[in-house]
Structures are given as structure tokens and as C-alpha cells.
Amino acid sequence: MPRIALYPGSFDPPTNGHLSIIQRGLKMFDGLIVAVLRNPAKDAVFNVDERVELLKGAVNGDARVKVKTFEGLLVKFAQEQKVNTVLRGLRAVSDFEYEFQMANMNRKLDPELETLFMMTGEDYFYISSRFVRDVARLGGDVTGLVPPNVLKALQKRFASK
Ligand code: PNS
């Protein structure tokens, strides 16, 4: 049986931090399902379909990575996908409490579901989608923080600003 993990998130936009977790995750798993939450966030830069396309572009068509969307509870989606491992990146101390609560809540909802954390690499520990969004929106340069296709999409989106 191939070992598959679920890598969920908002990915608005996907960053090099996310890509690094995907690449490193593929050293431990045969495949990953990158699961984009369908959340109607007010300050979203990209809609969910755009995020899916950006993620697909960022992984360069690697067949081991499937990009899907989900709504509602993560545990339900994991069950539907017949996956019992969730992969999450952990950046700094500030991430810990939220991630700890989420992992425990998910395990309460489904005791079979394990959450596996990977420490974000030192080059990426300060990158967050929120800061990338804000900096790009305000005309700052996010080169090196996001995959090239995401950089292009951000530049296009904020070209007139
Ligand atoms: O990239 P993010 O925004 O940190 O990802 C958060 C995400 C999508 C993993 C989380 O919000 C989630 O799983 N949402 C689905 C709803 C859910 O299952 N909530 C209960 C877990 S506390």
C-alpha cells in the first residue's frame, strides 16, 4: 500500500515554505494530497481554484502530488480520502499553540488520524502567506519567498497598484 499523507492549508498564496514541506514530505511518503480549504476569507488574494492551479504549477506536475479542495472538517476529508496522516509545517514557537490545539482536536474527532509536524527550514521560518499577501499588496518584492509561478501571478494581480 502506498503511504499517502494529507497536507492541508489555505495556501493563499502557496509559498516556498509550503513547497519545502511538500518536497521534504515526499521523502517520507509515496504521495501527498495537498488539500486547499474552501474558505471565503475576506482578504483573499486568490480564489480557491486559482490556488489549486498555483500549487499544481509550483510542483511542476509531479504525479506524486495531488491537489484537491475540501470544505468542512478536515477529519471528514481525511476519512473520505482514506488517509490517516496529516502533515503540517511548524515554523516558530508562535505556531505551536494553534497547531497543538488543532492536532489534538482532530485526534479527538478521529483517534485514527495522526498529525505529523515538520520543522520549517531556516530559510523559510519567517515566511507566511499573510505577510506575503500584505507585502505584495503594498508593492513590496516577494522574490525568493514564493515559487516563480506564484510570483508572476502576484505581480499580475497587483500590477496596477
Ligand atoms: O494554512 P492554514 O490556514 O494554517 O490551514 C488551516 C487548516 C485549513 C488546516 C484548518 O483551518 C482546517 O483544517 N480547517 C478545516 C476545519 C476543521 O477541520 N476544523 C477543526 C480543526 S481545529
Short mmCIF file of N, CA and C in Angstrom, two decimals, residues 1-147:
data_model
loop_
_atom_site.label_atom_id
_atom_site.label_comp_id
_atom_site.label_asym_id
_atom_site.label_seq_id
_atom_site.Cartn_x
_atom_site.Cartn_y
_atom_site.Cartn_z
N MET A 1 0.85 -1.21 0.00
CA MET A 1 0.00 0.00 0.00
C MET A 1 0.88 1.25 0.00
N PRO A 2 0.66 2.15 -0.96
CA PRO A 2 1.45 3.40 -0.93
C PRO A 2 1.10 4.24 0.29
N ARG A 3 2.11 4.87 0.86
CA ARG A 3 1.87 5.72 2.03
C ARG A 3 1.59 7.15 1.55
N ILE A 4 0.39 7.61 1.89
CA ILE A 4 -0.05 8.93 1.43
C ILE A 4 -0.37 9.79 2.65
N ALA A 5 0.06 11.05 2.62
CA ALA A 5 -0.30 11.98 3.70
C ALA A 5 -1.09 13.14 3.12
N LEU A 6 -1.89 13.74 4.00
CA LEU A 6 -2.68 14.90 3.62
C LEU A 6 -1.95 16.14 4.10
N TYR A 7 -1.76 17.09 3.21
CA TYR A 7 -1.11 18.35 3.60
C TYR A 7 -2.12 19.48 3.40
N PRO A 8 -2.84 19.83 4.46
CA PRO A 8 -3.92 20.81 4.31
C PRO A 8 -3.47 22.23 4.60
N GLY A 9 -4.22 23.19 4.07
CA GLY A 9 -3.92 24.58 4.38
C GLY A 9 -4.79 25.52 3.58
N SER A 10 -4.53 26.80 3.75
CA SER A 10 -5.26 27.81 2.99
C SER A 10 -4.52 28.15 1.69
N PHE A 11 -3.20 28.17 1.77
CA PHE A 11 -2.34 28.37 0.59
C PHE A 11 -2.72 29.62 -0.21
N ASP A 12 -2.94 30.72 0.48
CA ASP A 12 -3.28 31.98 -0.20
C ASP A 12 -2.21 33.02 0.06
N PRO A 13 -1.14 33.01 -0.67
CA PRO A 13 -0.78 32.09 -1.76
C PRO A 13 0.15 30.99 -1.25
N PRO A 14 0.40 29.97 -2.10
CA PRO A 14 1.44 29.00 -1.75
C PRO A 14 2.79 29.71 -1.68
N THR A 15 3.60 29.35 -0.70
CA THR A 15 4.91 29.99 -0.52
C THR A 15 6.02 28.94 -0.70
N ASN A 16 7.26 29.42 -0.68
CA ASN A 16 8.38 28.48 -0.74
C ASN A 16 8.45 27.63 0.53
N GLY A 17 7.91 28.15 1.62
CA GLY A 17 7.83 27.36 2.85
C GLY A 17 6.93 26.14 2.63
N HIS A 18 5.78 26.35 2.00
CA HIS A 18 4.88 25.23 1.69
C HIS A 18 5.57 24.23 0.75
N LEU A 19 6.23 24.79 -0.27
CA LEU A 19 6.88 23.93 -1.26
C LEU A 19 7.96 23.06 -0.62
N SER A 20 8.67 23.66 0.31
CA SER A 20 9.73 22.93 1.01
C SER A 20 9.13 21.76 1.81
N ILE A 21 8.00 22.01 2.46
CA ILE A 21 7.35 20.92 3.22
C ILE A 21 6.89 19.83 2.26
N ILE A 22 6.36 20.23 1.11
CA ILE A 22 5.91 19.23 0.12
C ILE A 22 7.10 18.39 -0.34
N GLN A 23 8.20 19.07 -0.68
CA GLN A 23 9.37 18.33 -1.18
C GLN A 23 9.95 17.41 -0.12
N ARG A 24 10.02 17.90 1.10
CA ARG A 24 10.57 17.06 2.17
C ARG A 24 9.60 15.97 2.57
N GLY A 25 8.30 16.29 2.49
CA GLY A 25 7.28 15.29 2.80
C GLY A 25 7.36 14.10 1.84
N LEU A 26 7.72 14.41 0.60
CA LEU A 26 7.81 13.35 -0.41
C LEU A 26 8.98 12.41 -0.16
N LYS A 27 9.88 12.79 0.75
CA LYS A 27 10.96 11.86 1.11
C LYS A 27 10.45 10.81 2.10
N MET A 28 9.33 11.15 2.76
CA MET A 28 8.79 10.21 3.76
C MET A 28 7.56 9.46 3.27
N PHE A 29 6.86 10.08 2.32
CA PHE A 29 5.62 9.48 1.84
C PHE A 29 5.72 9.23 0.33
N ASP A 30 4.95 8.24 -0.13
CA ASP A 30 4.94 7.96 -1.57
C ASP A 30 4.19 9.04 -2.33
N GLY A 31 3.23 9.64 -1.64
CA GLY A 31 2.45 10.69 -2.30
C GLY A 31 1.84 11.61 -1.26
N LEU A 32 1.43 12.79 -1.73
CA LEU A 32 0.78 13.76 -0.85
C LEU A 32 -0.51 14.22 -1.52
N ILE A 33 -1.52 14.42 -0.69
CA ILE A 33 -2.71 15.12 -1.17
C ILE A 33 -2.66 16.50 -0.55
N VAL A 34 -2.42 17.50 -1.38
CA VAL A 34 -2.42 18.87 -0.88
C VAL A 34 -3.88 19.31 -0.89
N ALA A 35 -4.39 19.65 0.30
CA ALA A 35 -5.82 19.93 0.43
C ALA A 35 -6.04 21.40 0.74
N VAL A 36 -6.66 22.10 -0.20
CA VAL A 36 -6.90 23.54 -0.05
C VAL A 36 -8.29 23.75 0.55
N LEU A 37 -8.32 24.45 1.67
CA LEU A 37 -9.60 24.71 2.33
C LEU A 37 -10.41 25.71 1.52
N ARG A 38 -11.68 25.35 1.31
CA ARG A 38 -12.58 26.29 0.63
C ARG A 38 -13.16 27.24 1.67
N ASN A 39 -12.40 28.29 1.98
CA ASN A 39 -12.89 29.24 2.98
C ASN A 39 -13.11 30.61 2.35
N PRO A 40 -14.24 31.22 2.60
CA PRO A 40 -14.49 32.52 1.99
C PRO A 40 -13.85 33.64 2.81
N ALA A 41 -12.51 33.72 2.79
CA ALA A 41 -11.82 34.76 3.56
C ALA A 41 -11.97 36.10 2.85
N LYS A 42 -12.19 37.12 3.66
CA LYS A 42 -12.46 38.46 3.10
C LYS A 42 -11.25 39.04 2.36
N ASP A 43 -10.06 38.82 2.94
CA ASP A 43 -8.88 39.47 2.33
C ASP A 43 -8.11 38.52 1.41
N ALA A 44 -8.82 37.53 0.84
CA ALA A 44 -8.14 36.57 -0.04
C ALA A 44 -7.59 37.27 -1.27
N VAL A 45 -6.43 36.83 -1.70
CA VAL A 45 -5.84 37.36 -2.94
C VAL A 45 -6.26 36.48 -4.11
N PHE A 46 -6.19 35.17 -3.90
CA PHE A 46 -6.55 34.23 -4.95
C PHE A 46 -7.76 33.41 -4.53
N ASN A 47 -8.65 33.12 -5.48
CA ASN A 47 -9.75 32.23 -5.13
C ASN A 47 -9.22 30.79 -5.07
N VAL A 48 -10.05 29.90 -4.60
CA VAL A 48 -9.56 28.54 -4.33
C VAL A 48 -9.09 27.85 -5.62
N ASP A 49 -9.81 28.08 -6.71
CA ASP A 49 -9.40 27.44 -7.97
C ASP A 49 -8.05 27.97 -8.43
N GLU A 50 -7.84 29.25 -8.22
CA GLU A 50 -6.54 29.83 -8.60
C GLU A 50 -5.42 29.23 -7.73
N ARG A 51 -5.71 29.05 -6.44
CA ARG A 51 -4.69 28.47 -5.54
C ARG A 51 -4.34 27.05 -5.97
N VAL A 52 -5.36 26.30 -6.39
CA VAL A 52 -5.12 24.93 -6.85
C VAL A 52 -4.19 24.95 -8.06
N GLU A 53 -4.48 25.85 -9.00
CA GLU A 53 -3.63 25.95 -10.20
C GLU A 53 -2.21 26.37 -9.84
N LEU A 54 -2.09 27.32 -8.89
CA LEU A 54 -0.76 27.78 -8.48
C LEU A 54 0.03 26.65 -7.83
N LEU A 55 -0.66 25.84 -7.01
CA LEU A 55 0.02 24.71 -6.36
C LEU A 55 0.46 23.68 -7.39
N LYS A 56 -0.44 23.41 -8.35
CA LYS A 56 -0.09 22.44 -9.40
C LYS A 56 1.12 22.93 -10.18
N GLY A 57 1.13 24.22 -10.49
CA GLY A 57 2.27 24.79 -11.22
C GLY A 57 3.53 24.74 -10.39
N ALA A 58 3.39 24.99 -9.09
CA ALA A 58 4.57 25.04 -8.21
C ALA A 58 5.23 23.67 -8.09
N VAL A 59 4.44 22.61 -8.14
CA VAL A 59 5.04 21.26 -8.02
C VAL A 59 5.39 20.69 -9.40
N ASN A 60 5.18 21.51 -10.42
CA ASN A 60 5.66 21.16 -11.75
C ASN A 60 5.10 19.85 -12.27
N GLY A 61 3.85 19.58 -11.98
CA GLY A 61 3.21 18.36 -12.49
C GLY A 61 3.73 17.07 -11.89
N ASP A 62 4.37 17.14 -10.71
CA ASP A 62 4.84 15.92 -10.04
C ASP A 62 3.63 15.02 -9.74
N ALA A 63 3.64 13.82 -10.34
CA ALA A 63 2.48 12.93 -10.25
C ALA A 63 2.24 12.42 -8.83
N ARG A 64 3.24 12.57 -7.96
CA ARG A 64 3.06 12.10 -6.58
C ARG A 64 2.23 13.07 -5.76
N VAL A 65 2.01 14.26 -6.31
CA VAL A 65 1.27 15.29 -5.57
C VAL A 65 -0.08 15.52 -6.23
N LYS A 66 -1.15 15.28 -5.46
CA LYS A 66 -2.50 15.58 -5.96
C LYS A 66 -2.99 16.82 -5.22
N VAL A 67 -3.53 17.76 -5.96
CA VAL A 67 -4.05 18.96 -5.30
C VAL A 67 -5.58 18.90 -5.34
N LYS A 68 -6.19 18.95 -4.15
CA LYS A 68 -7.65 18.85 -4.06
C LYS A 68 -8.18 19.96 -3.17
N THR A 69 -9.48 20.14 -3.14
CA THR A 69 -10.07 21.13 -2.23
C THR A 69 -10.99 20.40 -1.26
N PHE A 70 -11.20 21.03 -0.12
CA PHE A 70 -12.16 20.44 0.82
C PHE A 70 -12.93 21.53 1.54
N GLU A 71 -14.11 21.12 2.03
CA GLU A 71 -14.95 22.01 2.80
C GLU A 71 -15.28 21.31 4.10
N GLY A 72 -15.51 22.05 5.15
CA GLY A 72 -15.93 21.42 6.40
C GLY A 72 -14.74 20.84 7.14
N LEU A 73 -15.01 19.77 7.89
CA LEU A 73 -13.98 19.22 8.78
C LEU A 73 -12.88 18.49 8.02
N LEU A 74 -11.67 18.77 8.46
CA LEU A 74 -10.51 18.10 7.87
C LEU A 74 -10.57 16.59 8.11
N VAL A 75 -11.01 16.20 9.32
CA VAL A 75 -11.04 14.76 9.62
C VAL A 75 -11.97 14.01 8.66
N LYS A 76 -13.07 14.67 8.29
CA LYS A 76 -14.01 14.02 7.35
C LYS A 76 -13.35 13.84 5.99
N PHE A 77 -12.65 14.89 5.56
CA PHE A 77 -11.99 14.81 4.25
C PHE A 77 -10.92 13.72 4.28
N ALA A 78 -10.19 13.66 5.39
CA ALA A 78 -9.15 12.62 5.50
C ALA A 78 -9.78 11.23 5.41
N GLN A 79 -10.92 11.07 6.07
CA GLN A 79 -11.61 9.78 6.01
C GLN A 79 -12.05 9.46 4.58
N GLU A 80 -12.63 10.46 3.92
CA GLU A 80 -13.07 10.26 2.53
C GLU A 80 -11.91 9.85 1.63
N GLN A 81 -10.76 10.45 1.90
CA GLN A 81 -9.58 10.18 1.06
C GLN A 81 -8.82 8.93 1.52
N LYS A 82 -9.31 8.33 2.62
CA LYS A 82 -8.69 7.13 3.21
C LYS A 82 -7.22 7.37 3.58
N VAL A 83 -7.00 8.53 4.20
CA VAL A 83 -5.66 8.91 4.62
C VAL A 83 -5.68 9.10 6.13
N ASN A 84 -4.67 8.59 6.83
CA ASN A 84 -4.70 8.75 8.29
C ASN A 84 -3.51 9.54 8.84
N THR A 85 -2.80 10.24 7.95
CA THR A 85 -1.73 11.11 8.42
C THR A 85 -1.90 12.51 7.83
N VAL A 86 -1.85 13.50 8.72
CA VAL A 86 -1.88 14.89 8.29
C VAL A 86 -0.49 15.46 8.49
N LEU A 87 0.01 16.13 7.47
CA LEU A 87 1.34 16.74 7.54
C LEU A 87 1.17 18.25 7.72
N ARG A 88 1.92 18.80 8.67
CA ARG A 88 1.89 20.26 8.86
C ARG A 88 3.31 20.76 9.07
N GLY A 89 3.57 21.94 8.58
CA GLY A 89 4.86 22.58 8.84
C GLY A 89 4.76 23.39 10.12
N LEU A 90 5.84 23.41 10.86
CA LEU A 90 5.86 24.16 12.12
C LEU A 90 7.01 25.16 12.04
N ARG A 91 6.66 26.45 12.11
CA ARG A 91 7.70 27.46 11.93
C ARG A 91 8.34 27.87 13.25
N ALA A 92 7.59 28.50 14.07
CA ALA A 92 8.21 29.08 15.27
C ALA A 92 7.33 28.77 16.47
N VAL A 93 7.78 29.22 17.60
CA VAL A 93 7.04 28.97 18.85
C VAL A 93 5.60 29.44 18.70
N SER A 94 5.43 30.54 17.97
CA SER A 94 4.09 31.13 17.83
C SER A 94 3.12 30.18 17.12
N ASP A 95 3.62 29.31 16.27
CA ASP A 95 2.74 28.35 15.59
C ASP A 95 2.30 27.24 16.53
N PHE A 96 3.10 27.03 17.58
CA PHE A 96 2.95 25.79 18.32
C PHE A 96 1.57 25.61 18.96
N GLU A 97 1.10 26.66 19.62
CA GLU A 97 -0.14 26.51 20.40
C GLU A 97 -1.33 26.18 19.48
N TYR A 98 -1.42 26.93 18.40
CA TYR A 98 -2.51 26.71 17.44
C TYR A 98 -2.42 25.30 16.86
N GLU A 99 -1.23 24.90 16.47
CA GLU A 99 -1.05 23.59 15.86
C GLU A 99 -1.32 22.47 16.86
N PHE A 100 -0.90 22.70 18.10
CA PHE A 100 -1.09 21.71 19.16
C PHE A 100 -2.59 21.50 19.40
N GLN A 101 -3.32 22.62 19.46
CA GLN A 101 -4.77 22.54 19.68
C GLN A 101 -5.45 21.84 18.50
N MET A 102 -5.03 22.22 17.30
CA MET A 102 -5.67 21.65 16.11
C MET A 102 -5.40 20.14 16.03
N ALA A 103 -4.16 19.75 16.28
CA ALA A 103 -3.82 18.33 16.20
C ALA A 103 -4.61 17.53 17.24
N ASN A 104 -4.75 18.10 18.42
CA ASN A 104 -5.47 17.38 19.48
C ASN A 104 -6.97 17.33 19.20
N MET A 105 -7.50 18.44 18.69
CA MET A 105 -8.92 18.46 18.33
C MET A 105 -9.19 17.43 17.23
N ASN A 106 -8.31 17.39 16.25
CA ASN A 106 -8.50 16.42 15.16
C ASN A 106 -8.39 14.99 15.66
N ARG A 107 -7.47 14.77 16.60
CA ARG A 107 -7.34 13.40 17.13
C ARG A 107 -8.54 13.03 17.98
N LYS A 108 -9.13 14.04 18.64
CA LYS A 108 -10.35 13.79 19.43
C LYS A 108 -11.49 13.39 18.49
N LEU A 109 -11.56 14.11 17.35
CA LEU A 109 -12.63 13.84 16.39
C LEU A 109 -12.42 12.51 15.69
N ASP A 110 -11.16 12.16 15.49
CA ASP A 110 -10.84 10.88 14.84
C ASP A 110 -9.53 10.33 15.42
N PRO A 111 -9.64 9.42 16.38
CA PRO A 111 -8.44 8.91 17.05
C PRO A 111 -7.45 8.21 16.11
N GLU A 112 -7.93 7.85 14.92
CA GLU A 112 -7.04 7.18 13.96
C GLU A 112 -6.16 8.17 13.21
N LEU A 113 -6.50 9.46 13.29
CA LEU A 113 -5.78 10.46 12.50
C LEU A 113 -4.57 11.00 13.26
N GLU A 114 -3.41 10.83 12.69
CA GLU A 114 -2.18 11.36 13.31
C GLU A 114 -1.74 12.62 12.59
N THR A 115 -1.22 13.59 13.34
CA THR A 115 -0.65 14.78 12.71
C THR A 115 0.86 14.72 12.87
N LEU A 116 1.54 14.89 11.75
CA LEU A 116 3.00 14.83 11.76
C LEU A 116 3.52 16.23 11.43
N PHE A 117 4.44 16.73 12.27
CA PHE A 117 4.96 18.08 12.04
C PHE A 117 6.37 18.01 11.49
N MET A 118 6.62 18.88 10.53
CA MET A 118 7.99 19.04 10.05
C MET A 118 8.41 20.46 10.37
N MET A 119 9.60 20.59 10.94
CA MET A 119 10.11 21.93 11.22
C MET A 119 10.44 22.60 9.89
N THR A 120 9.96 23.81 9.75
CA THR A 120 10.26 24.56 8.54
C THR A 120 11.76 24.87 8.49
N GLY A 121 12.33 24.81 7.29
CA GLY A 121 13.76 25.08 7.13
C GLY A 121 14.10 26.50 7.54
N GLU A 122 15.38 26.72 7.89
CA GLU A 122 15.78 28.04 8.42
C GLU A 122 15.56 29.17 7.43
N ASP A 123 15.56 28.83 6.14
CA ASP A 123 15.34 29.88 5.13
C ASP A 123 13.89 30.32 5.07
N TYR A 124 13.01 29.53 5.65
CA TYR A 124 11.59 29.78 5.44
C TYR A 124 10.82 30.09 6.71
N PHE A 125 11.49 30.09 7.85
CA PHE A 125 10.73 30.12 9.10
C PHE A 125 9.96 31.43 9.30
N TYR A 126 10.38 32.48 8.57
CA TYR A 126 9.68 33.76 8.74
C TYR A 126 8.63 34.01 7.66
N ILE A 127 8.53 33.09 6.70
CA ILE A 127 7.58 33.31 5.60
C ILE A 127 6.18 32.85 6.00
N SER A 128 5.21 33.72 5.82
CA SER A 128 3.82 33.28 5.98
C SER A 128 3.02 33.84 4.82
N SER A 129 1.95 33.13 4.47
CA SER A 129 1.11 33.59 3.37
C SER A 129 0.59 34.99 3.66
N ARG A 130 0.27 35.22 4.94
CA ARG A 130 -0.31 36.52 5.29
C ARG A 130 0.67 37.66 5.00
N PHE A 131 1.93 37.48 5.39
CA PHE A 131 2.91 38.54 5.14
C PHE A 131 3.21 38.68 3.64
N VAL A 132 3.27 37.54 2.95
CA VAL A 132 3.49 37.60 1.50
C VAL A 132 2.36 38.39 0.84
N ARG A 133 1.13 38.09 1.25
CA ARG A 133 -0.05 38.81 0.73
C ARG A 133 0.07 40.31 0.98
N ASP A 134 0.39 40.64 2.23
CA ASP A 134 0.44 42.06 2.60
C ASP A 134 1.55 42.79 1.85
N VAL A 135 2.73 42.18 1.81
CA VAL A 135 3.87 42.83 1.16
C VAL A 135 3.59 43.00 -0.34
N ALA A 136 3.07 41.94 -0.97
CA ALA A 136 2.78 42.01 -2.41
C ALA A 136 1.72 43.07 -2.69
N ARG A 137 0.72 43.10 -1.83
CA ARG A 137 -0.37 44.07 -1.99
C ARG A 137 0.15 45.52 -1.91
N LEU A 138 1.16 45.70 -1.06
CA LEU A 138 1.70 47.05 -0.86
C LEU A 138 2.86 47.37 -1.80
N GLY A 139 3.06 46.47 -2.78
CA GLY A 139 4.06 46.75 -3.81
C GLY A 139 5.47 46.31 -3.46
N GLY A 140 5.63 45.54 -2.37
CA GLY A 140 6.96 45.05 -1.99
C GLY A 140 7.36 43.84 -2.82
N ASP A 141 8.65 43.55 -2.82
CA ASP A 141 9.18 42.46 -3.63
C ASP A 141 9.19 41.16 -2.83
N VAL A 142 8.51 40.15 -3.32
CA VAL A 142 8.49 38.87 -2.62
C VAL A 142 9.27 37.79 -3.38
N THR A 143 10.17 38.23 -4.24
CA THR A 143 11.04 37.29 -4.96
C THR A 143 11.79 36.42 -3.97
N GLY A 144 11.81 35.13 -4.24
CA GLY A 144 12.53 34.20 -3.36
C GLY A 144 11.67 33.67 -2.22
N LEU A 145 10.52 34.29 -2.00
CA LEU A 145 9.65 33.83 -0.92
C LEU A 145 8.55 32.91 -1.44
N VAL A 146 8.29 33.01 -2.73
CA VAL A 146 7.23 32.20 -3.34
C VAL A 146 7.77 31.55 -4.62
N PRO A 147 7.15 30.46 -5.07
CA PRO A 147 7.59 29.84 -6.32
C PRO A 147 7.42 30.83 -7.49
#
